[in-house]
Amino acid sequence: AAKKPAAKPAAKPTKATPTASKPVADLKAGPAVATEKNVNIRGQAAINSEIVTHLKRGDVVTVLEQVTRKAGENEPGVWARITLPSGTHVWINQLFVDGSSKTVKAPRLNLRSGPGENYSVLGRIDKGTAYREIERKGDWIKIEAPTNAYAFAAAHLFTQDPARLAAAQGTG
């Protein structure tokens, strides 16, 4: 007697990823409040990008824009490009600055998330811009981030709800 082919196993039900199932508010330029206990701020709008700094629930940031990108599995597709929180540092290459006057001598200089060209660009500063040095590592100088430096965080980790903003800013 001929053997019947084995039945194919039933397809496993697909589970929605936690990030894909979260509703994402449409973030506008302006203040927003971190809604989670620990929010990773990244150099690029990607889950595998380096972590630049962290926020905690209730921290207020300035959203510059909302960025939508094709998301991988278990990865958010909507990101907030935010100004770097105060106290965050960036790196510049010493070859493009005047060390005695602590100013930029190149026409434009990339701000990086770490001491090397393999780190993400977090903004740029123009010729003549003064900087405050924190430390040195080889040819790289860690400086205080200027106000135009930016990074990314998953948009679903923020709210722009007026009541929560007022409470976080101490005005509610």
XYZ file of C-alpha atoms in Angstrom:
172
model
C 0.000 0.000 0.000
C 1.289 3.481 -0.878
C 2.027 5.817 2.019
C 0.069 9.037 2.135
C 2.249 12.171 2.318
C 2.375 13.659 5.789
C 0.019 16.549 6.351
C 1.673 19.952 6.450
C 1.779 21.430 9.936
C -0.718 24.213 10.502
C 0.709 27.668 10.033
C 1.577 29.313 13.316
C -0.532 32.348 14.070
C 1.443 35.555 13.649
C 1.768 37.749 16.648
C 1.803 41.530 16.261
C 5.049 43.062 17.411
C 4.724 45.216 20.517
C 6.019 48.287 18.695
C 3.801 47.753 15.661
C 0.653 47.413 17.763
C 1.239 50.572 19.785
C -0.733 53.557 18.526
C 1.606 56.365 17.554
C 0.560 59.930 18.138
C 1.268 62.250 15.275
C 4.112 64.233 16.848
C 4.460 67.851 15.810
C 7.479 70.106 16.203
C 7.558 71.314 19.798
C 7.786 69.925 23.335
C 6.991 66.301 24.174
C 7.143 64.208 27.348
C 8.795 60.781 27.685
C 6.134 58.289 28.776
C 8.324 55.312 29.689
C 10.726 54.611 32.560
C 13.771 54.371 30.254
C 13.889 55.818 26.729
C 16.949 55.157 24.573
C 18.046 58.120 22.475
C 19.825 56.867 19.357
C 22.186 58.264 16.727
C 19.921 57.173 13.875
C 16.256 56.263 13.421
C 16.997 52.549 13.802
C 16.721 50.090 16.690
C 20.305 48.880 16.153
C 21.818 52.379 16.096
C 24.115 53.372 18.941
C 22.578 54.778 22.120
C 23.607 58.393 22.642
C 21.860 59.008 25.962
C 18.757 58.020 27.961
C 15.626 59.783 29.125
C 13.347 58.839 31.973
C 9.580 59.124 32.307
C 8.556 62.771 32.597
C 11.627 64.222 30.829
C 10.675 66.921 28.343
C 12.356 67.156 24.937
C 11.885 69.262 21.820
C 10.655 67.331 18.810
C 12.095 68.669 15.559
C 10.146 66.346 13.271
C 8.526 62.945 13.036
C 10.344 60.493 10.744
C 8.659 57.463 9.185
C 10.798 54.681 7.779
C 10.381 51.090 6.683
C 10.569 49.096 9.894
C 12.205 45.738 10.378
C 10.705 43.045 12.585
C 10.239 44.241 16.189
C 11.313 47.724 15.164
C 9.351 50.975 15.284
C 8.587 52.583 11.946
C 7.922 56.047 13.354
C 10.668 58.019 15.087
C 11.011 61.440 16.657
C 14.049 63.529 15.717
C 14.682 65.537 18.889
C 17.186 68.096 20.098
C 19.786 66.506 22.344
C 18.934 66.869 26.027
C 21.140 69.282 27.969
C 24.196 67.604 29.430
C 24.632 65.348 26.380
C 28.034 65.441 24.716
C 29.145 65.072 21.097
C 32.521 64.530 19.451
C 34.451 66.573 16.874
C 37.742 65.898 15.098
C 40.631 68.087 16.298
C 42.023 68.416 12.757
C 39.223 70.860 11.918
C 39.420 73.199 14.905
C 41.738 75.897 16.228
C 42.770 74.522 19.608
C 44.043 77.849 20.945
C 40.834 79.801 20.298
C 38.531 76.727 20.687
C 36.719 77.542 17.427
C 35.908 75.606 14.256
C 38.236 76.343 11.318
C 36.562 74.082 8.700
C 33.606 75.477 6.698
C 31.314 72.893 8.405
C 32.153 70.265 10.993
C 30.205 67.087 11.771
C 29.136 66.444 15.346
C 29.419 62.715 16.081
C 27.989 60.429 18.754
C 31.421 58.948 19.502
C 35.147 59.423 18.855
C 35.382 58.213 15.254
C 34.002 58.530 11.733
C 32.046 55.288 12.190
C 29.705 57.021 14.668
C 26.469 58.749 13.637
C 26.368 62.412 12.674
C 24.235 64.322 15.189
C 24.402 67.699 13.473
C 26.974 70.161 12.152
C 28.580 73.379 13.289
C 29.927 76.166 11.082
C 33.303 77.879 10.808
C 33.992 80.231 13.698
C 31.690 78.418 16.145
C 33.185 78.258 19.650
C 33.069 74.996 21.601
C 33.654 73.864 25.194
C 35.993 70.895 25.476
C 35.143 68.121 27.948
C 37.852 65.552 27.151
C 40.117 64.194 24.391
C 40.528 60.720 22.932
C 43.155 60.479 20.197
C 42.233 62.963 17.439
C 38.760 63.434 18.877
C 37.414 66.053 21.277
C 34.274 65.538 23.372
C 32.348 68.816 23.607
C 29.103 70.141 25.038
C 26.402 69.565 22.437
C 25.278 72.770 20.731
C 21.562 73.561 20.636
C 21.227 72.349 17.041
C 22.491 68.803 17.782
C 19.878 66.058 17.405
C 19.207 62.343 17.852
C 16.274 59.926 17.508
C 13.844 58.014 19.707
C 10.843 55.832 18.934
C 7.869 58.199 18.597
C 5.487 55.968 20.585
C 7.559 56.683 23.712
C 6.413 60.336 23.797
C 3.221 62.305 24.235
C 2.344 65.894 23.492
C -0.801 65.761 25.612
C -1.164 69.296 27.072
C -2.003 68.090 30.603
C 1.039 65.754 30.729
C 3.290 68.473 29.278
C 2.061 70.991 31.873
C 2.619 68.482 34.688
C 6.125 67.597 33.439
C 7.061 71.257 33.047
C 5.703 72.084 36.502
C 3.042 74.435 35.141
C -0.005 72.233 35.741
